Short mmCIF file of C-alpha atoms and ligand atoms in Angstrom, two decimals:
data_model
loop_
_atom_site.label_atom_id
_atom_site.label_comp_id
_atom_site.label_asym_id
_atom_site.label_seq_id
_atom_site.Cartn_x
_atom_site.Cartn_y
_atom_site.Cartn_z
CA MET P 1 114.20 105.77 119.50
CA ARG P 2 112.93 103.31 116.87
CA ASN P 3 113.30 104.11 113.25
CA VAL P 4 110.18 103.39 111.19
CA PHE P 5 110.65 103.66 107.41
CA VAL P 6 107.61 105.10 105.67
CA THR P 7 107.57 104.42 101.97
CA GLY P 8 105.37 106.95 100.20
CA GLY P 9 105.81 109.04 103.36
CA ALA P 10 105.43 112.36 101.44
CA GLY P 11 101.93 111.36 100.18
CA PHE P 12 98.57 111.91 101.77
CA ILE P 13 98.38 108.93 104.10
CA GLY P 14 102.15 108.49 104.67
CA SER P 15 102.70 112.12 105.69
CA HIS P 16 99.95 111.94 108.35
CA CYS P 17 101.48 108.64 109.57
CA VAL P 18 104.76 110.50 110.02
CA ILE P 19 103.00 112.96 112.38
CA SER P 20 101.43 110.17 114.40
CA LEU P 21 104.73 108.29 114.66
CA VAL P 22 106.59 111.31 115.93
CA LYS P 23 103.82 111.98 118.45
CA ASN P 24 104.22 108.45 119.77
CA GLY P 25 107.98 108.59 120.16
CA TYR P 26 109.11 106.88 116.94
CA LYS P 27 111.51 108.25 114.38
CA PRO P 28 110.00 108.11 110.89
CA ILE P 29 112.25 108.05 107.84
CA ILE P 30 110.54 108.93 104.59
CA LEU P 31 111.35 107.06 101.33
CA ASP P 32 109.49 108.63 98.41
CA ASN P 33 110.23 109.44 94.75
CA PHE P 34 107.77 112.41 94.87
CA SER P 35 105.92 111.05 91.78
CA ASN P 36 102.64 112.07 93.37
CA SER P 37 103.73 114.46 96.11
CA HIS P 38 105.73 117.55 96.67
CA GLN P 39 109.07 117.91 98.40
CA SER P 40 107.73 121.01 100.18
CA ILE P 41 105.85 118.61 102.46
CA ILE P 42 108.95 117.89 104.44
CA LYS P 43 109.28 121.44 105.83
CA LYS P 44 105.60 121.35 106.66
CA LEU P 45 106.04 118.10 108.56
CA GLU P 46 108.97 119.58 110.41
CA LYS P 47 106.82 122.59 111.39
CA ILE P 48 104.07 120.43 112.72
CA THR P 49 106.25 117.85 114.51
CA LYS P 50 109.00 120.31 115.52
CA LYS P 51 111.45 117.59 114.62
CA LYS P 52 113.98 117.16 111.75
CA ILE P 53 112.50 114.69 109.34
CA ILE P 54 114.91 112.45 107.48
CA TYR P 55 113.82 111.70 103.94
CA TYR P 56 115.21 110.10 100.82
CA ASN P 57 114.18 110.90 97.24
CA VAL P 58 114.22 107.29 96.08
CA ASP P 59 112.12 105.00 93.94
CA ILE P 60 111.46 101.91 96.02
CA ARG P 61 112.09 99.81 92.91
CA ASP P 62 115.70 100.95 92.95
CA LYS P 63 117.16 98.12 94.94
CA LYS P 64 120.74 99.57 94.98
CA LYS P 65 119.64 102.84 96.58
CA LEU P 66 117.27 100.99 98.94
CA LYS P 67 120.10 98.79 100.12
CA LEU P 68 122.22 101.85 101.02
CA ILE P 69 119.40 103.39 103.00
CA PHE P 70 118.82 100.16 104.91
CA LYS P 71 122.54 99.94 105.64
CA LYS P 72 122.66 103.51 106.90
CA HIS P 73 119.72 103.46 109.30
CA PRO P 74 118.75 100.52 111.53
CA CYS P 75 115.06 99.92 110.87
CA TYR P 76 112.48 98.62 113.33
CA ALA P 77 109.60 98.26 110.88
CA VAL P 78 108.32 99.55 107.58
CA ILE P 79 105.00 101.21 106.73
CA HIS P 80 104.56 100.66 103.01
CA CYS P 81 102.36 103.36 101.52
CA ALA P 82 104.20 103.92 98.26
CA GLY P 83 102.18 103.13 95.20
CA PHE P 84 99.90 104.44 92.51
CA LYS P 85 96.17 104.81 93.45
CA ALA P 86 94.21 106.42 90.60
CA VAL P 87 91.65 103.81 89.46
CA GLY P 88 91.02 105.29 85.96
CA GLU P 89 94.72 105.63 85.22
CA SER P 90 95.28 101.97 86.29
CA VAL P 91 92.65 100.92 83.59
CA GLU P 92 94.52 102.96 80.94
CA ASN P 93 97.98 101.80 81.93
CA SER P 94 97.69 98.52 83.82
CA VAL P 95 101.27 97.44 83.24
CA CYS P 96 102.61 100.57 84.78
CA TYR P 97 100.39 100.02 87.77
CA PHE P 98 101.45 96.43 88.33
CA GLU P 99 105.05 97.34 87.71
CA ASN P 100 105.00 100.10 90.34
CA ASN P 101 102.71 98.64 93.01
CA VAL P 102 103.71 95.01 92.85
CA GLY P 103 107.31 95.73 91.66
CA SER P 104 108.08 98.20 94.49
CA THR P 105 106.65 95.85 97.09
CA LEU P 106 108.83 92.93 95.85
CA ALA P 107 111.94 95.09 95.78
CA LEU P 108 111.17 96.29 99.30
CA LEU P 109 110.54 92.74 100.68
CA GLU P 110 113.76 91.54 99.15
CA CYS P 111 115.73 94.35 100.76
CA MET P 112 114.02 93.90 104.12
CA GLN P 113 114.72 90.16 103.97
CA LYS P 114 118.43 90.77 103.22
CA ASN P 115 118.67 93.10 106.16
CA LYS P 116 116.69 90.85 108.54
CA ILE P 117 113.88 93.32 108.93
CA TYR P 118 110.62 91.33 109.23
CA LYS P 119 107.99 93.86 110.28
CA ILE P 120 105.87 95.49 107.63
CA ILE P 121 102.47 97.20 107.39
CA PHE P 122 100.94 97.34 103.97
CA SER P 123 98.50 100.00 102.70
CA SER P 124 95.65 97.90 101.22
CA SER P 125 92.16 98.98 100.33
CA ALA P 126 88.44 98.19 100.79
CA THR P 127 88.54 97.71 97.03
CA VAL P 128 89.82 94.08 97.58
CA TYR P 129 86.46 92.97 98.95
CA ASP P 130 83.88 91.24 96.74
CA ASP P 131 81.04 93.71 96.37
CA ASP P 132 78.20 91.35 96.99
CA LYS P 133 79.22 90.37 100.46
CA ALA P 134 77.19 90.95 103.62
CA LEU P 135 77.73 94.37 105.16
CA PRO P 136 79.52 95.49 107.18
CA LEU P 137 82.60 94.04 105.52
CA LYS P 138 84.74 91.94 107.79
CA GLU P 139 88.40 91.05 107.45
CA ASN P 140 87.57 87.40 106.91
CA GLY P 141 85.06 88.17 104.11
CA LYS P 142 85.68 87.05 100.55
CA ILE P 143 88.17 89.07 98.51
CA GLY P 144 89.21 89.11 94.83
CA ASN P 145 86.91 89.63 91.86
CA THR P 146 88.56 93.10 91.65
CA LYS P 147 87.22 95.66 89.29
CA ASN P 148 90.30 97.38 88.00
CA PRO P 149 94.10 96.88 87.81
CA TYR P 150 94.58 99.14 90.85
CA GLY P 151 92.40 96.80 92.96
CA THR P 152 94.02 93.78 91.42
CA SER P 153 97.52 95.13 92.32
CA LYS P 154 96.37 95.44 96.01
CA TYR P 155 94.93 91.87 95.83
CA ILE P 156 98.03 90.42 94.30
CA ILE P 157 100.21 92.07 96.97
CA GLU P 158 97.99 90.73 99.73
CA ARG P 159 98.36 87.27 98.31
CA ILE P 160 102.17 87.62 98.14
CA LEU P 161 102.27 88.76 101.77
CA LYS P 162 100.12 85.84 102.81
CA ASP P 163 102.34 83.31 101.13
CA LEU P 164 105.40 85.03 102.61
CA ALA P 165 104.01 84.82 106.12
CA LYS P 166 103.22 81.13 105.57
CA SER P 167 106.64 80.33 104.23
CA ASP P 168 108.77 82.20 106.72
CA SER P 169 107.63 82.47 110.32
CA ARG P 170 109.97 85.36 111.07
CA TRP P 171 107.64 87.86 109.37
CA SER P 172 105.10 90.08 111.20
CA ILE P 173 102.91 91.37 108.44
CA ARG P 174 99.92 93.69 108.88
CA ILE P 175 97.56 94.45 106.04
CA ALA P 176 95.65 97.64 106.61
CA ARG P 177 92.50 97.84 104.51
CA TYR P 178 91.57 101.47 104.35
CA PHE P 179 87.98 102.46 103.74
CA ASN P 180 87.63 106.18 102.70
CA PRO P 181 90.32 108.29 104.24
CA ILE P 182 89.45 112.00 104.24
CA SER P 183 90.38 115.44 105.75
CA ASN P 184 93.76 116.63 106.90
CA HIS P 185 95.85 117.53 109.93
CA PRO P 186 93.98 120.10 112.06
CA THR P 187 96.68 122.77 111.21
CA GLY P 188 95.63 122.53 107.51
CA LEU P 189 99.32 122.70 106.68
CA ILE P 190 99.30 119.43 104.88
CA LYS P 191 96.54 117.91 102.88
CA GLU P 192 95.76 115.50 100.02
CA ASN P 193 97.73 117.14 97.23
CA PRO P 194 98.22 114.85 94.28
CA LYS P 195 100.25 115.82 91.26
CA GLY P 196 97.99 113.75 88.99
CA ALA P 197 94.29 113.85 88.31
CA LEU P 198 91.79 114.03 91.13
CA ASN P 199 89.92 110.83 91.89
CA ASN P 200 87.98 111.00 95.14
CA LEU P 201 84.87 112.79 96.31
CA ILE P 202 86.21 115.11 99.01
CA PRO P 203 88.99 116.69 96.82
CA TYR P 204 86.30 117.38 94.21
CA ILE P 205 84.03 119.02 96.77
CA VAL P 206 86.90 121.17 97.95
CA LYS P 207 87.58 122.28 94.37
CA VAL P 208 83.96 123.26 93.98
CA ALA P 209 84.00 125.12 97.35
CA GLN P 210 87.08 127.01 96.12
CA LYS P 211 85.25 127.78 92.87
CA LYS P 212 87.92 126.02 90.82
CA ILE P 213 85.23 123.69 89.47
CA SER P 214 81.68 124.95 88.87
CA GLU P 215 79.84 121.90 90.14
CA LEU P 216 80.18 118.40 91.59
CA LYS P 217 79.25 115.51 89.43
CA ILE P 218 77.43 112.90 91.46
CA PHE P 219 77.93 109.45 89.95
CA GLY P 220 74.52 107.80 89.96
CA LYS P 221 71.24 108.46 91.84
CA ASP P 222 69.66 105.07 91.42
CA TYR P 223 71.60 102.85 93.78
CA ASN P 224 69.79 100.74 96.28
CA THR P 225 70.76 103.15 99.14
CA LYS P 226 68.98 105.61 101.46
CA ASP P 227 68.82 108.35 98.80
CA GLY P 228 70.04 106.59 95.68
CA THR P 229 73.68 107.84 95.89
CA GLY P 230 76.68 105.72 96.82
CA VAL P 231 77.38 105.13 100.51
CA ARG P 232 80.94 105.06 102.01
CA ASP P 233 82.65 104.71 105.27
CA TYR P 234 84.62 107.93 105.63
CA VAL P 235 87.51 107.89 108.13
CA HIS P 236 89.49 110.93 109.35
CA ILE P 237 93.05 110.75 108.19
CA MET P 238 94.45 111.40 111.67
CA ASP P 239 92.47 108.43 112.97
CA LEU P 240 93.83 106.34 110.18
CA ALA P 241 97.38 107.55 110.89
CA ASP P 242 97.00 106.67 114.58
CA GLY P 243 95.78 103.22 113.47
CA HIS P 244 99.21 102.66 111.91
CA THR P 245 100.99 103.64 115.13
CA ALA P 246 98.67 101.27 116.97
CA MET P 247 99.79 98.51 114.69
CA ILE P 248 103.48 99.39 115.01
CA LYS P 249 103.10 99.34 118.86
CA LYS P 250 101.84 95.79 118.75
CA ILE P 251 103.71 94.39 115.73
CA SER P 252 106.29 92.53 117.73
CA HIS P 253 103.59 90.84 119.87
CA LYS P 254 102.47 88.40 117.27
CA LYS P 255 104.22 87.10 114.23
CA GLY P 256 102.43 86.02 111.12
CA LEU P 257 99.91 87.95 109.07
CA LYS P 258 97.07 90.02 110.48
CA ILE P 259 94.44 92.04 108.54
CA TYR P 260 92.58 95.10 109.88
CA ASN P 261 89.85 97.20 108.48
CA PHE P 262 90.19 100.91 109.14
CA GLY P 263 86.88 102.77 109.01
CA THR P 264 84.16 104.04 111.34
CA GLY P 265 81.56 101.36 110.69
CA LYS P 266 79.14 104.09 109.61
CA GLY P 267 78.01 104.91 106.09
CA TRP P 268 77.36 108.27 104.51
CA SER P 269 75.77 108.81 101.12
CA VAL P 270 77.26 111.32 98.64
CA LEU P 271 74.32 113.61 99.21
CA GLU P 272 74.76 113.40 102.98
CA VAL P 273 78.43 114.34 102.58
CA VAL P 274 77.46 117.33 100.46
CA LYS P 275 74.82 118.47 102.94
CA ALA P 276 77.22 118.05 105.88
CA PHE P 277 79.92 120.05 104.02
CA GLU P 278 77.44 122.82 103.33
CA LYS P 279 76.28 122.91 106.95
CA GLN P 280 79.82 122.98 108.47
CA THR P 281 81.33 125.46 105.93
CA GLY P 282 78.32 127.62 104.95
CA ILE P 283 79.44 127.15 101.35
CA SER P 284 76.97 125.98 98.78
CA ILE P 285 78.08 123.00 96.63
CA PRO P 286 76.19 123.00 93.31
CA TYR P 287 75.93 119.47 91.84
CA LYS P 288 74.45 117.52 89.03
CA PHE P 289 73.75 113.86 88.70
CA THR P 290 75.58 111.93 86.07
CA LYS P 291 75.71 108.24 85.17
CA ARG P 292 77.25 105.72 87.53
CA ARG P 293 81.02 105.52 87.55
CA LYS P 294 82.26 102.19 86.23
CA GLY P 295 83.47 99.85 89.01
CA ASP P 296 81.61 101.71 91.83
CA VAL P 297 79.74 99.69 94.44
CA ALA P 298 76.52 100.91 96.03
CA ILE P 299 77.67 100.55 99.66
CA SER P 300 81.05 100.11 101.32
CA ILE P 301 81.02 99.96 105.14
CA CYS P 302 83.38 98.02 107.37
CA SER P 303 83.23 96.39 110.72
CA PRO P 304 86.08 98.05 112.60
CA LYS P 305 85.65 95.70 115.59
CA LYS P 306 88.80 93.63 115.08
CA ALA P 307 90.97 96.76 115.26
CA LEU P 308 89.18 97.79 118.50
CA LYS P 309 89.66 94.31 120.07
CA GLU P 310 93.24 93.68 119.03
CA LEU P 311 94.66 97.15 118.64
CA ASN P 312 92.42 99.16 120.95
CA TRP P 313 91.92 101.48 117.95
CA LYS P 314 88.65 103.21 117.25
CA ALA P 315 87.95 106.21 115.06
CA LYS P 316 87.61 109.28 117.31
CA TYR P 317 86.34 111.75 114.68
CA ASP P 318 83.07 111.74 112.72
CA LEU P 319 82.28 113.28 109.37
CA ASP P 320 81.41 116.69 110.88
CA HIS P 321 84.76 116.92 112.64
CA ALA P 322 86.55 115.84 109.43
CA ILE P 323 84.86 118.70 107.59
CA ILE P 324 85.75 121.21 110.35
CA ASP P 325 89.40 120.28 109.73
CA ILE P 326 88.93 120.52 105.92
CA LYS P 327 87.72 124.16 106.44
CA LYS P 328 91.35 124.98 107.36
CA ILE P 329 92.55 124.28 103.78
CA LEU P 330 89.80 126.22 101.98
P1 LIG O 1 99.55 109.32 97.56
O1 LIG O 1 99.68 109.19 96.12
O2 LIG O 1 99.26 110.64 98.16
O3 LIG O 1 100.90 108.79 98.24
C1 LIG O 1 101.68 107.76 97.71
C2 LIG O 1 103.13 108.24 97.72
O4 LIG O 1 103.96 107.23 97.16
C3 LIG O 1 103.38 109.47 96.88
O5 LIG O 1 104.04 110.43 97.72
C4 LIG O 1 104.21 108.98 95.76
O6 LIG O 1 105.18 110.01 95.33
C5 LIG O 1 104.94 107.81 96.35
N1 LIG O 1 105.34 106.72 95.41
C6 LIG O 1 104.65 106.14 94.46
N2 LIG O 1 105.39 105.20 93.81
C7 LIG O 1 106.58 105.19 94.42
C8 LIG O 1 107.79 104.47 94.22
N3 LIG O 1 107.94 103.52 93.28
N4 LIG O 1 108.83 104.77 94.96
C9 LIG O 1 108.82 105.75 95.92
N5 LIG O 1 107.61 106.46 96.18
C10 LIG O 1 106.63 106.19 95.45
O7 LIG O 1 98.50 108.22 97.96
P2 LIG O 1 97.84 108.00 99.37
O8 LIG O 1 96.45 108.38 99.32
O9 LIG O 1 98.69 108.59 100.51
O10 LIG O 1 97.86 106.43 99.42
C11 LIG O 1 98.89 105.72 100.09
C12 LIG O 1 98.68 104.23 99.88
O11 LIG O 1 97.42 103.88 100.46
C13 LIG O 1 98.69 103.78 98.46
O12 LIG O 1 99.30 102.52 98.30
C14 LIG O 1 97.16 103.70 98.10
O13 LIG O 1 96.95 102.73 97.13
C15 LIG O 1 96.64 103.25 99.42
N6 LIG O 1 95.24 103.56 99.64
C16 LIG O 1 94.77 104.87 99.58
C17 LIG O 1 93.42 105.18 99.74
C18 LIG O 1 93.01 106.63 99.69
O14 LIG O 1 91.82 106.90 99.63
N7 LIG O 1 93.85 107.62 99.69
C19 LIG O 1 92.55 104.22 99.96
C20 LIG O 1 92.95 102.84 100.01
C21 LIG O 1 94.35 102.54 99.86
C1 LIG O 2 87.98 105.02 95.26
C2 LIG O 2 88.38 103.80 94.47
C3 LIG O 2 89.13 102.81 95.39
C4 LIG O 2 90.34 103.42 95.98
C5 LIG O 2 89.85 104.68 96.72
C6 LIG O 2 91.19 105.50 97.11
C7 LIG O 2 86.84 103.63 92.61
C8 LIG O 2 85.77 102.80 91.95
N1 LIG O 2 87.21 103.26 93.79
O1 LIG O 2 87.10 104.58 96.27
O2 LIG O 2 89.45 101.68 94.61
O3 LIG O 2 90.96 102.55 96.93
O4 LIG O 2 89.12 105.53 95.82
O5 LIG O 2 91.75 106.12 96.04
O6 LIG O 2 87.38 104.56 91.97
N2 LIG O 2 81.73 110.33 93.81
C9 LIG O 2 80.97 111.19 93.14
N3 LIG O 2 81.54 112.19 92.43
C10 LIG O 2 82.88 112.37 92.41
C11 LIG O 2 83.72 111.49 93.11
C12 LIG O 2 83.09 110.45 93.80
O7 LIG O 2 79.75 111.08 93.18
O8 LIG O 2 83.38 113.30 91.74
C13 LIG O 2 81.10 109.28 94.61
C14 LIG O 2 81.45 107.85 94.22
O9 LIG O 2 80.59 107.36 93.19
C15 LIG O 2 81.33 107.11 95.58
C16 LIG O 2 81.73 108.19 96.59
O10 LIG O 2 81.55 109.47 95.95
O11 LIG O 2 80.04 106.76 95.77
C17 LIG O 2 83.15 108.01 97.08
O12 LIG O 2 84.01 108.00 95.95
P1 LIG O 2 85.61 108.14 96.04
O13 LIG O 2 85.99 109.21 97.01
O14 LIG O 2 86.19 108.12 94.69
O15 LIG O 2 86.02 106.75 96.81
P2 LIG O 2 85.73 105.21 96.40
O16 LIG O 2 85.03 105.13 95.08
O17 LIG O 2 84.94 104.65 97.56
#
């Protein structure tokens, strides 16, 4: 059975990848410092997968500890999800964001290289795309011109990985550009559960549904979109997790660097998400419009065709299905 190291494997995306890996016959090993996740996730993952999950409480920047883990377990490939992701926080403390996101990636690459492990999947983001590009966004579209240190950190890491692939032909590098991952495993046992401040739309809607917040703030109603609110490509987290397994399955087929978008190719406005949530749950979501959030784009929708063609991956679930699964955590 092949060991796949999942950095940030206790977090929202990494933990769902762990489930998909087990389902597909791989042995995930979690490397996480629990800075934005909870150790209790491990037991939940074991309950869902019915397997013992090996994990290490380790900061990826700690090269000494990393080295010991790589020595202990033969590693087939690494899925690198560890990193900070709160946009606002990244503006307030950019050094910390670069230090953690870029620093952890460099430490990881160095350790992988020393141990002759040359297969890595990196968690990137739609945020690297230039916002004035033709929609839907394609992998070969222009990137850069990022709007905040978080986005810049993803862009810098992509550039590092590109140079690495060019300079050393042993590497198989996959860059996964996530659009808007939402929802949770259908059991509802694990979910997006950050220690820090909330950032994204769905966790806010959930808080309103649970009456922990009185109303949702909708950031802007004057975008050039169908109803004036921002449009995004929401992808079910289980689909996204299976996308990682699809990359792992094919990672040895082609060396070099490949980039994939992970989204549905369809866009939903904030108001449409609110309406869909109300329809599926029967819970009313009070909202008020506020000014635009700095750094937001009007529309972000991907072309997922490359992932279909090369990985045979396609999102199976739509927004309604994603909300049906979210109902389990309410
Ligand atoms: P998350 O915060 O839930 O998970 C990240 C995990 O990494 C956490 O468990 C955290 O404890 C861990 N971590 C952070 N720094 C670490 C370090 N130095 N050493 C060890 N562990 C560390 O975030 P997520 O939503 O699961 O995102 C995973 C990755 O995907 C991140 O790199 C994020 O930037 C990227 N991404 C997320 C989204 C999204 O909407 N969730 C969108 C695009 C890209
Ligand atoms: C955001 C980040 C992006 C990051 C991703 C994952 C910004 C500008 N972008 O993407 O870099 O990769 O999260 O962490 O922060 N909205 C509201 N009210 C809310 C929250 C969101 O109206 O309380 C709107 C937003 O304006 C947007 C949509 O909902 O139109 C989705 O927002 P969000 O879930 O934060 O995702 P992104 O902004 O697409």
